[in-house]
Amino acid sequence: MKYYIPLACIALLLSCAPEKPVTSIETPTPYTINKTAKASDGMVVSAHPLATQVGIDILASGGNAYDAMIATQFALAVVYPRAGNIGGGGFLVTRLNDGSTMALDFREKAPKLAYRDMYLDSLGEVIPGLSRNGHLSSGVPGTVAGMYEIYDRLGSFDSFAELIEPAYQIAQNGFQISQAEADRLNTYKADFLTYNTRSNQFIEKEQWHAGDTLIQEDLAESLKRIMDQGPAGFYEGKTAELIVAEMGRSNGIMSLEDLKDYQAKWKIPVKGSYKGLNIISMPSPSSGGIALIQMLGMLEYLKLDELEHHDPLAMNAMIEAMRIAFEDRANYLGDADFYPVPVDRLLNRAYLDNRISSFSFGDAGQSDPKGHSGIRIEMESFETTHTSIIDQEGHAASLTTTLNSNYGSKVLVDGAGFFLNNEMDDFSAKPGAPNIYGMVGSEANAIEAEKRMLSSMTPTIIEKEGELYMVLGTPGGSAIITSILQVILNTTDFNMDLNDAVQSGRIHHQWLPDAVMYETGKLDTTLLKNLEEMGYEMVEKTSLAKVKAIQVLPDGVYYGVGDERNPDDHAQGINMN
Ligand code: GLY
């Protein structure tokens, strides 16, 4: 069957919204933004209204959730260049309408020339910034291979190229940038100048404003090569040569062979339960699924639902569960294809009960660094992006993808028009040395050629009484895992509406640094005082994560929610009749 993509609709993009928003917020963008939507036959929640619209158009053309996800991801690579990407990587967790589940790992991997101490000086100290910015910080990108794998195994369109066409059109013809994108581009201009030897469209403009048109001709050509040749249009030929030429302009080590050999990997999702819910999430090389299921397991033991939402004692319990899960993350988690990650032990209920059993309500625990040192509260960036989709048939897709920090390495591949990731910083450059998120790691996450760096991305799907119940995920670095936790607890233990559950103020603790991060203006001052009195160091953050979730309501209606923390998050549904 050949599907017709309504190009007129994609060109106009916002003219064919099929339903009225349930709520909307005022944002200084050229777009109408819906933070919530309800619909019967499909739902897309992504980080940008144009990308959401592309996904909806694909569903309207008869495509399934996987077709819509691929098209949305390519569109994000154009309209959300800070995190949407073809130069990065990510994860898919999916539940098909027959109840079967799968996970796809298209995480970046270390180049073949990478080695354990590559970011250390002659004294064995971490060279500041080397794993975070510039050419040497990039892992081998996985997104294009990942999108093709999803298409090949799960897609329903006749051709992969048709799913890239909307992104190609937007790159070629341009689109009006939002205020949030203008602000980001202006903020990072100095970095673009520092890490690029050639000029590009992001640098040429003196100052970006909302409504300015961004045309990306080189990116359009890169997308065209993928449309024409499939993954080989990225991993071989001109695009691969442009990437390797870019590597040669500085200290990059990625080779043509690295690119040609890249492969996405299908995996079995990690699974757990919480109060009758089945949690289906991302396994290694993500820490997200394991840490989430650990925290939920410990909190089930502590019977959180006997407390109120934002009760200091509920927060106290959450913080201690977070502390333990992140300690285990630092000590045991890495790419399981390279290191024996003890998954069964870490998820064992007796183990989790034992780990949390010494907790007593009202007491703040303490993190014992055990050789990890130099920890500082440094969370430079919370970028990454997530898309949640459910289609008319009930297929659910949860996809998180990233360049790591905003615009990744800040290196735009000259002639190819896309940013490369700085994912190498997600490795542990040295045991105990913190990464961008202030997180430490051990041998399990040490750098090795072709190994994948540990991630916190937590694309998740939840079943209730065996049926599809929720699809969710978020950007946010290490706070991804704890934010997903809190949305689940808010809806399950505190019976909150999904929108309230997402917008509600969050906290985050990651073992080291031993401090509780909380969101500015989103938590009651008495609560903060109570936590301080228990002995917690409280550290204010502008925001923690930007959750995109869909809930299947009891009447079968899909309820999509984007996060007010990202002005451009947009939920849109589709009713076929
Ligand atoms: N780069 C962020 C993550 O994968 O967790």
mmCIF file of N, CA and C and ligand atoms in Angstrom, residues 89 91 107-108 285-287 329 383-384 400 402-405 422-423 425-426 435 437 439 453-458 476-478 480, ligand 1:
data_model
loop_
_atom_site.group_PDB
_atom_site.id
_atom_site.type_symbol
_atom_site.label_atom_id
_atom_site.label_comp_id
_atom_site.label_asym_id
_atom_site.label_seq_id
_atom_site.Cartn_x
_atom_site.Cartn_y
_atom_site.Cartn_z
ATOM 1 N N GLY A 89 22.375 10.039 18.980
ATOM 2 C CA GLY A 89 21.889 8.673 19.128
ATOM 3 C C GLY A 89 20.761 8.626 20.136
ATOM 4 N N PHE A 91 17.399 5.907 22.058
ATOM 5 C CA PHE A 91 16.763 4.631 22.387
ATOM 6 C C PHE A 91 15.272 4.679 22.067
ATOM 7 N N ARG A 107 22.398 4.064 20.406
ATOM 8 C CA ARG A 107 23.311 4.919 21.153
ATOM 9 C C ARG A 107 24.620 5.089 20.359
ATOM 10 N N GLU A 108 25.256 6.236 20.501
ATOM 11 C CA GLU A 108 26.567 6.417 19.900
ATOM 12 C C GLU A 108 27.551 5.427 20.519
ATOM 13 N N PRO A 285 22.695 0.101 27.122
ATOM 14 C CA PRO A 285 23.578 0.961 27.887
ATOM 15 C C PRO A 285 22.901 2.147 28.560
ATOM 16 N N SER A 286 21.591 2.072 28.747
ATOM 17 C CA SER A 286 20.994 3.093 29.599
ATOM 18 C C SER A 286 20.972 2.591 31.035
ATOM 19 N N SER A 287 21.130 3.526 31.951
ATOM 20 C CA SER A 287 20.943 3.216 33.371
ATOM 21 C C SER A 287 19.495 3.475 33.753
ATOM 22 N N ARG A 329 24.190 2.922 40.286
ATOM 23 C CA ARG A 329 24.495 3.330 38.905
ATOM 24 C C ARG A 329 25.989 3.588 38.750
ATOM 25 N N GLU A 383 19.753 19.116 28.073
ATOM 26 C CA GLU A 383 19.148 18.831 26.777
ATOM 27 C C GLU A 383 19.203 17.362 26.401
ATOM 28 N N THR A 384 18.619 17.038 25.306
ATOM 29 C CA THR A 384 18.176 15.715 24.834
ATOM 30 C C THR A 384 16.745 15.975 24.407
ATOM 31 N N THR A 400 13.694 8.458 23.035
ATOM 32 C CA THR A 400 14.512 9.555 23.545
ATOM 33 C C THR A 400 15.807 9.581 22.755
ATOM 34 N N THR A 402 19.443 12.153 21.621
ATOM 35 C CA THR A 402 20.254 13.220 22.196
ATOM 36 C C THR A 402 21.524 13.508 21.411
ATOM 37 N N LEU A 403 21.988 14.755 21.583
ATOM 38 C CA LEU A 403 23.356 15.120 21.200
ATOM 39 C C LEU A 403 24.205 15.236 22.461
ATOM 40 N N ASN A 404 23.640 14.951 23.608
ATOM 41 C CA ASN A 404 24.134 15.157 24.962
ATOM 42 C C ASN A 404 23.829 16.584 25.384
ATOM 43 N N SER A 405 24.777 17.509 25.381
ATOM 44 C CA SER A 405 24.375 18.858 25.783
ATOM 45 C C SER A 405 23.815 19.628 24.595
ATOM 46 N N ASN A 422 28.314 15.307 21.715
ATOM 47 C CA ASN A 422 29.457 15.249 22.645
ATOM 48 C C ASN A 422 29.215 14.136 23.670
ATOM 49 N N GLU A 423 28.783 12.998 23.141
ATOM 50 C CA GLU A 423 28.363 11.893 24.011
ATOM 51 C C GLU A 423 29.524 11.208 24.727
ATOM 52 N N ASP A 425 31.392 12.334 26.719
ATOM 53 C CA ASP A 425 31.418 12.789 28.113
ATOM 54 C C ASP A 425 30.549 11.925 29.020
ATOM 55 N N ASP A 426 29.665 11.112 28.433
ATOM 56 C CA ASP A 426 28.853 10.224 29.269
ATOM 57 C C ASP A 426 29.641 9.000 29.751
ATOM 58 N N ASN A 435 31.040 13.929 35.226
ATOM 59 C CA ASN A 435 30.771 14.392 33.860
ATOM 60 C C ASN A 435 29.945 15.674 33.909
ATOM 61 N N TYR A 437 26.947 16.191 34.017
ATOM 62 C CA TYR A 437 25.823 16.123 34.943
ATOM 63 C C TYR A 437 26.291 15.961 36.385
ATOM 64 N N MET A 439 27.922 13.533 37.436
ATOM 65 C CA MET A 439 27.837 12.121 37.812
ATOM 66 C C MET A 439 29.184 11.433 37.663
ATOM 67 N N MET A 453 28.562 4.485 25.720
ATOM 68 C CA MET A 453 28.635 5.200 26.992
ATOM 69 C C MET A 453 27.316 5.083 27.749
ATOM 70 N N LEU A 454 27.423 5.044 29.076
ATOM 71 C CA LEU A 454 26.227 4.886 29.909
ATOM 72 C C LEU A 454 25.320 6.111 29.757
ATOM 73 N N SER A 455 24.041 5.850 29.650
ATOM 74 C CA SER A 455 23.055 6.930 29.475
ATOM 75 C C SER A 455 22.067 6.947 30.627
ATOM 76 N N SER A 456 21.381 8.071 30.761
ATOM 77 C CA SER A 456 20.262 8.156 31.713
ATOM 78 C C SER A 456 18.918 8.190 30.996
ATOM 79 N N MET A 457 18.952 8.139 29.677
ATOM 80 C CA MET A 457 17.688 8.272 28.947
ATOM 81 C C MET A 457 16.754 7.117 29.297
ATOM 82 N N THR A 458 15.497 7.449 29.558
ATOM 83 C CA THR A 458 14.550 6.490 30.130
ATOM 84 C C THR A 458 13.235 6.478 29.367
ATOM 85 N N GLY A 476 16.843 15.736 30.088
ATOM 86 C CA GLY A 476 17.136 16.187 31.459
ATOM 87 C C GLY A 476 18.370 15.583 32.088
ATOM 88 N N GLY A 477 19.241 14.932 31.299
ATOM 89 C CA GLY A 477 20.458 14.369 31.892
ATOM 90 C C GLY A 477 20.108 13.389 32.997
ATOM 91 N N SER A 478 20.841 13.466 34.090
ATOM 92 C CA SER A 478 20.606 12.531 35.186
ATOM 93 C C SER A 478 19.207 12.699 35.779
ATOM 94 N N ILE A 480 16.554 12.906 34.248
ATOM 95 C CA ILE A 480 15.553 12.170 33.458
ATOM 96 C C ILE A 480 14.915 11.097 34.345
HETATM 97 N N1 GLY B 1 23.585 12.310 27.219
HETATM 98 C C1 GLY B 1 22.612 12.155 28.213
HETATM 99 C C2 GLY B 1 22.290 10.745 28.481
HETATM 100 O O1 GLY B 1 22.390 9.922 27.591
HETATM 101 O O2 GLY B 1 21.947 10.433 29.576
#
